[in-house]
Coordinates of C-alpha atoms in Angstrom, one line a residue:
M223 CA -13.9 0.0 11.4
P224 CA -14.0 -3.6 9.7
A225 CA -10.5 -5.8 11.4
P226 CA -8.3 -5.8 8.0
S227 CA -8.3 -9.4 6.2
P228 CA -4.9 -11.1 6.5
S229 CA -4.2 -11.4 2.3
L230 CA -5.7 -7.7 1.9
P231 CA -2.7 -5.6 0.5
P232 CA -1.4 -3.6 3.5
I233 CA -1.6 -0.1 1.5
T234 CA -4.7 2.2 1.0
V235 CA -3.0 4.5 -1.4
S236 CA -4.9 8.3 -1.2
I237 CA -4.4 10.4 -4.5
V238 CA -6.1 13.6 -4.7
S239 CA -6.7 15.7 -8.7
H240 CA -6.9 19.4 -9.3
G241 CA -7.5 18.5 -13.0
Q242 CA -4.5 16.0 -13.3
L243 CA -5.7 12.8 -14.1
A244 CA -3.6 13.1 -17.1
L245 CA -0.8 13.4 -14.7
I246 CA -2.2 10.7 -12.2
R247 CA -2.5 8.5 -14.8
P248 CA 1.3 6.8 -15.3
L249 CA 1.1 7.3 -11.4
L250 CA -1.8 4.9 -11.4
E251 CA 0.1 2.1 -14.2
Q252 CA 3.8 2.5 -12.2
L253 CA 2.1 1.8 -8.8
D254 CA 0.4 -1.4 -10.6
R255 CA 3.8 -2.1 -12.3
F256 CA 6.0 -2.0 -9.2
S257 CA 3.2 -1.9 -5.5
G258 CA 0.5 -4.1 -7.1
A259 CA 0.9 -6.6 -4.6
S260 CA 0.7 -4.0 -1.3
T261 CA -1.6 -1.7 -2.9
A262 CA -5.0 -3.0 -1.7
K263 CA -7.2 -0.1 -3.2
V264 CA -6.5 3.0 -4.7
V265 CA -8.9 5.8 -3.4
L266 CA -9.1 9.0 -5.8
T267 CA -10.6 12.0 -5.2
L268 CA -12.1 14.7 -7.2
N269 CA -12.0 18.4 -6.7
I270 CA -12.9 19.2 -9.1
P271 CA -14.2 18.1 -12.7
E272 CA -12.4 17.0 -15.7
P273 CA -12.3 14.4 -18.1
D274 CA -12.9 10.9 -17.6
V275 CA -9.2 10.0 -19.1
L276 CA -8.6 7.3 -17.0
A277 CA -12.3 5.6 -18.3
G278 CA -11.5 2.0 -19.7
Q279 CA -8.2 1.7 -17.6
E280 CA -8.2 -2.0 -14.6
W281 CA -5.1 -2.7 -12.8
R282 CA -4.7 -4.9 -10.2
F283 CA -5.9 -2.6 -7.6
P284 CA -9.6 -1.1 -7.8
V285 CA -9.3 2.9 -8.0
E286 CA -12.6 4.1 -5.8
R287 CA -13.6 7.5 -6.8
I288 CA -14.8 10.1 -5.0
D289 CA -16.8 13.9 -6.7
N290 CA -16.3 16.4 -4.6
A291 CA -19.9 19.1 -5.0
Q292 CA -17.2 21.5 -3.5
P293 CA -13.3 21.6 -3.8
K294 CA -11.9 21.0 -0.3
G295 CA -8.5 21.8 0.7
F296 CA -5.6 19.1 0.6
G297 CA -6.0 17.8 4.2
A298 CA -9.4 17.7 3.6
N299 CA -9.4 16.0 0.8
H300 CA -7.2 13.3 2.4
N301 CA -9.3 13.0 5.9
Q302 CA -12.2 12.1 4.0
A303 CA -10.2 9.2 1.9
F304 CA -8.9 8.0 5.2
Q305 CA -12.4 6.9 6.2
H306 CA -12.0 5.0 3.4
C307 CA -9.2 3.0 4.4
E308 CA -9.5 -0.8 5.9
T309 CA -5.7 -1.2 6.1
P310 CA -3.0 -1.1 8.1
W311 CA -1.1 1.7 6.1
F312 CA -2.3 5.0 4.9
L313 CA -0.8 6.2 2.0
V314 CA -0.7 10.3 0.6
L315 CA 0.5 11.0 -2.3
N316 CA 0.8 13.2 -4.5
P317 CA -0.7 13.5 -8.5
D318 CA 3.4 14.4 -9.2
I319 CA 5.0 11.6 -7.7
R320 CA 7.4 8.5 -10.3
F321 CA 8.7 5.5 -9.3
D322 CA 10.9 3.6 -10.9
G323 CA 10.8 0.4 -8.7
D324 CA 9.2 -0.8 -5.6
V325 CA 9.4 1.7 -2.3
L326 CA 6.3 0.6 -0.4
A327 CA 6.4 -3.1 0.2
P328 CA 10.0 -2.5 1.5
L329 CA 9.2 1.1 3.4
I330 CA 6.9 -1.6 5.6
A331 CA 9.6 -4.4 5.6
Q332 CA 11.8 -1.9 7.0
A333 CA 9.0 -0.1 9.7
A334 CA 9.9 0.2 13.0
P335 CA 7.0 -0.9 15.5
D336 CA 7.3 2.4 16.9
A337 CA 7.4 4.4 13.0
G338 CA 3.8 6.1 13.1
L339 CA 4.7 8.1 9.3
L340 CA 7.0 7.0 6.7
T341 CA 8.8 7.9 3.8
P342 CA 11.3 7.4 1.0
R343 CA 14.4 9.5 0.0
I344 CA 12.4 12.8 -2.3
L345 CA 14.7 13.0 -6.1
E346 CA 13.6 17.0 -6.9
P347 CA 13.4 18.0 -11.7
G348 CA 17.8 18.2 -12.2
K349 CA 19.4 17.3 -9.1
S350 CA 21.8 14.3 -8.8
T351 CA 21.0 13.6 -5.3
P352 CA 17.9 13.2 -2.7
E353 CA 16.0 16.3 -0.5
Q354 CA 17.8 17.1 2.5
H355 CA 16.1 16.3 5.5
R356 CA 14.7 19.2 7.1
E357 CA 14.5 21.2 10.7
I358 CA 12.0 22.9 12.4
I359 CA 10.3 25.5 9.9
T360 CA 10.8 28.7 11.9
P361 CA 11.4 32.2 10.0
L362 CA 15.2 32.2 10.3
E363 CA 15.7 28.5 9.1
I364 CA 14.0 29.6 6.1
V365 CA 16.4 32.4 5.9
T366 CA 19.0 30.2 6.1
R367 CA 18.6 26.9 4.1
R368 CA 19.2 27.6 1.2
K369 CA 22.9 29.5 2.8
P370 CA 26.3 27.9 2.3
G371 CA 26.8 26.3 6.2
Y372 CA 23.2 25.6 7.0
E373 CA 23.4 22.1 9.0
R374 CA 21.0 19.8 8.0
P375 CA 19.4 17.6 10.8
A376 CA 20.7 13.8 10.3
V377 CA 16.9 12.6 10.8
P378 CA 14.4 15.0 9.5
A379 CA 11.7 17.4 12.1
W380 CA 9.1 16.2 9.4
I381 CA 8.4 16.1 5.6
P382 CA 6.4 17.3 3.1
G383 CA 3.3 16.2 2.1
L384 CA 4.1 15.1 -1.6
F385 CA 4.9 11.2 0.3
M386 CA 3.5 10.4 3.5
L387 CA 2.6 6.5 5.0
F388 CA 0.9 6.3 7.5
R389 CA 1.0 3.5 9.7
S390 CA -3.6 3.6 10.3
D391 CA -3.4 2.9 13.5
A392 CA -1.1 6.9 14.3
Y393 CA -3.3 8.5 11.5
R394 CA -6.7 7.8 13.2
Q395 CA -5.4 8.9 17.2
I396 CA -3.7 12.2 16.0
G397 CA -7.5 13.0 14.2
G398 CA -5.8 12.8 10.9
F399 CA -4.9 16.4 8.8
D400 CA -5.5 20.2 11.0
E401 CA -8.5 20.7 8.0
R402 CA -7.7 24.4 9.3
F403 CA -5.5 24.6 7.3
F404 CA -6.2 24.9 3.6
M405 CA -3.4 23.4 1.4
Y406 CA 0.7 24.0 3.0
G407 CA 1.2 24.0 6.6
E408 CA -0.5 20.7 7.2
D409 CA 2.4 19.0 6.2
F410 CA 4.6 19.9 9.0
D411 CA 1.4 20.0 11.6
I412 CA 0.8 16.8 10.8
C413 CA 4.9 15.7 11.7
A414 CA 4.5 17.1 14.6
R415 CA 1.7 16.1 16.4
T416 CA 2.3 12.7 15.3
Q417 CA 5.5 12.9 17.2
L418 CA 4.2 14.5 19.9
A419 CA 1.8 11.2 20.5
G420 CA 4.8 9.2 20.9
W421 CA 5.1 7.8 17.3
K422 CA 8.3 8.0 15.5
L423 CA 9.4 9.3 11.6
Q424 CA 11.3 7.2 9.8
V425 CA 13.0 7.6 6.6
G426 CA 13.9 4.7 4.1
E427 CA 17.5 6.0 3.3
D428 CA 18.3 3.7 1.0
L429 CA 14.7 3.9 -1.2
L430 CA 13.6 6.7 -3.9
A431 CA 10.9 8.3 -5.6
R432 CA 11.0 11.0 -7.9
H433 CA 9.0 14.2 -8.0
E434 CA 7.9 15.9 -10.4
A435 CA 7.5 19.3 -9.4
Q436 CA 4.3 21.4 -9.7
R437 CA 5.8 24.4 -7.7
A438 CA 2.7 27.2 -7.7
S439 CA 3.8 29.1 -5.1
R440 CA 6.6 29.9 -6.6
S441 CA 4.5 31.7 -9.7
S442 CA 0.9 31.9 -8.3
K443 CA 0.8 35.5 -5.6
K444 CA -2.4 32.9 -5.0
H445 CA -0.8 30.1 -4.4
L446 CA 2.4 32.2 -2.7
Y447 CA -0.8 34.1 -0.1
W448 CA -2.2 29.8 1.0
H449 CA 1.4 29.8 1.2
V450 CA 2.6 32.6 3.8
T451 CA -1.1 33.0 5.2
S452 CA -0.4 29.0 6.0
L453 CA 3.2 29.8 7.6
L454 CA 1.4 32.0 10.2
K455 CA -0.8 29.4 11.4
V456 CA 1.8 27.0 12.0
W457 CA 4.4 29.5 14.0
T458 CA 0.5 30.6 15.9
S459 CA -0.5 27.0 16.9
G460 CA 0.0 25.1 20.5
A461 CA 1.1 22.0 18.3
F462 CA 4.3 23.8 17.0
W463 CA 5.7 24.9 20.2
R464 CA 5.0 22.0 21.7
F465 CA 6.9 20.0 19.4
R466 CA 9.8 22.8 19.5
R467 CA 9.9 22.2 23.0
L468 CA 10.1 18.6 22.4
K469 CA 12.8 18.8 20.4
A470 CA 14.9 20.7 21.9
S471 CA 14.1 18.3 25.4
I472 CA 16.3 15.7 22.9
R473 CA 19.1 17.3 21.9

């Protein structure tokens, strides 16, 4: 990979559309308005054919488009996009994330030298406070996480794949997402493998992004099936058990 130019903005953004270009348009506008100076380019993957509602639009950064001949899974799409990344940071971003100010430059400014994966706090619709930090996914954790008295970790064990700002060296070292996962589970898995490789997961506690949530798994039997089968893949993976032992050893 060619060495990045010193004057090149530091972040390549990867966004995948599943017929969501209308949803992505305001996100690109917000990236341009608030974080244009940090954005080298956006790699926009169209996972399925759709009308080009972005035609004729211009932003401060180029938008490099990939049209998939066949739909790919979440991880495969972002791994494909990473092949177009020549910057020190690689941002995996959901189409329904929204910004009210610049989050990217402050996140990078806060990054510790061993931080391999960064995220701001995420505010879900109808909530007045950000989403709480998450513990390692286990059947017990899923059952108890919403009950009174559940103890949240001070530092998350993992973050959802809504907003994942990777140091490119870390992403490259671990080989990106595990493509055996299709739509769910790969976010926990890559967080675990990033930390097992010696990188830290760092949260910008004073920074906020909004999630206009599209919770298909709660209403679609197909998405629920993908969710459950992905959890089973997580719990039978070597990375899950190694990460669980690692977390237990530092408590």
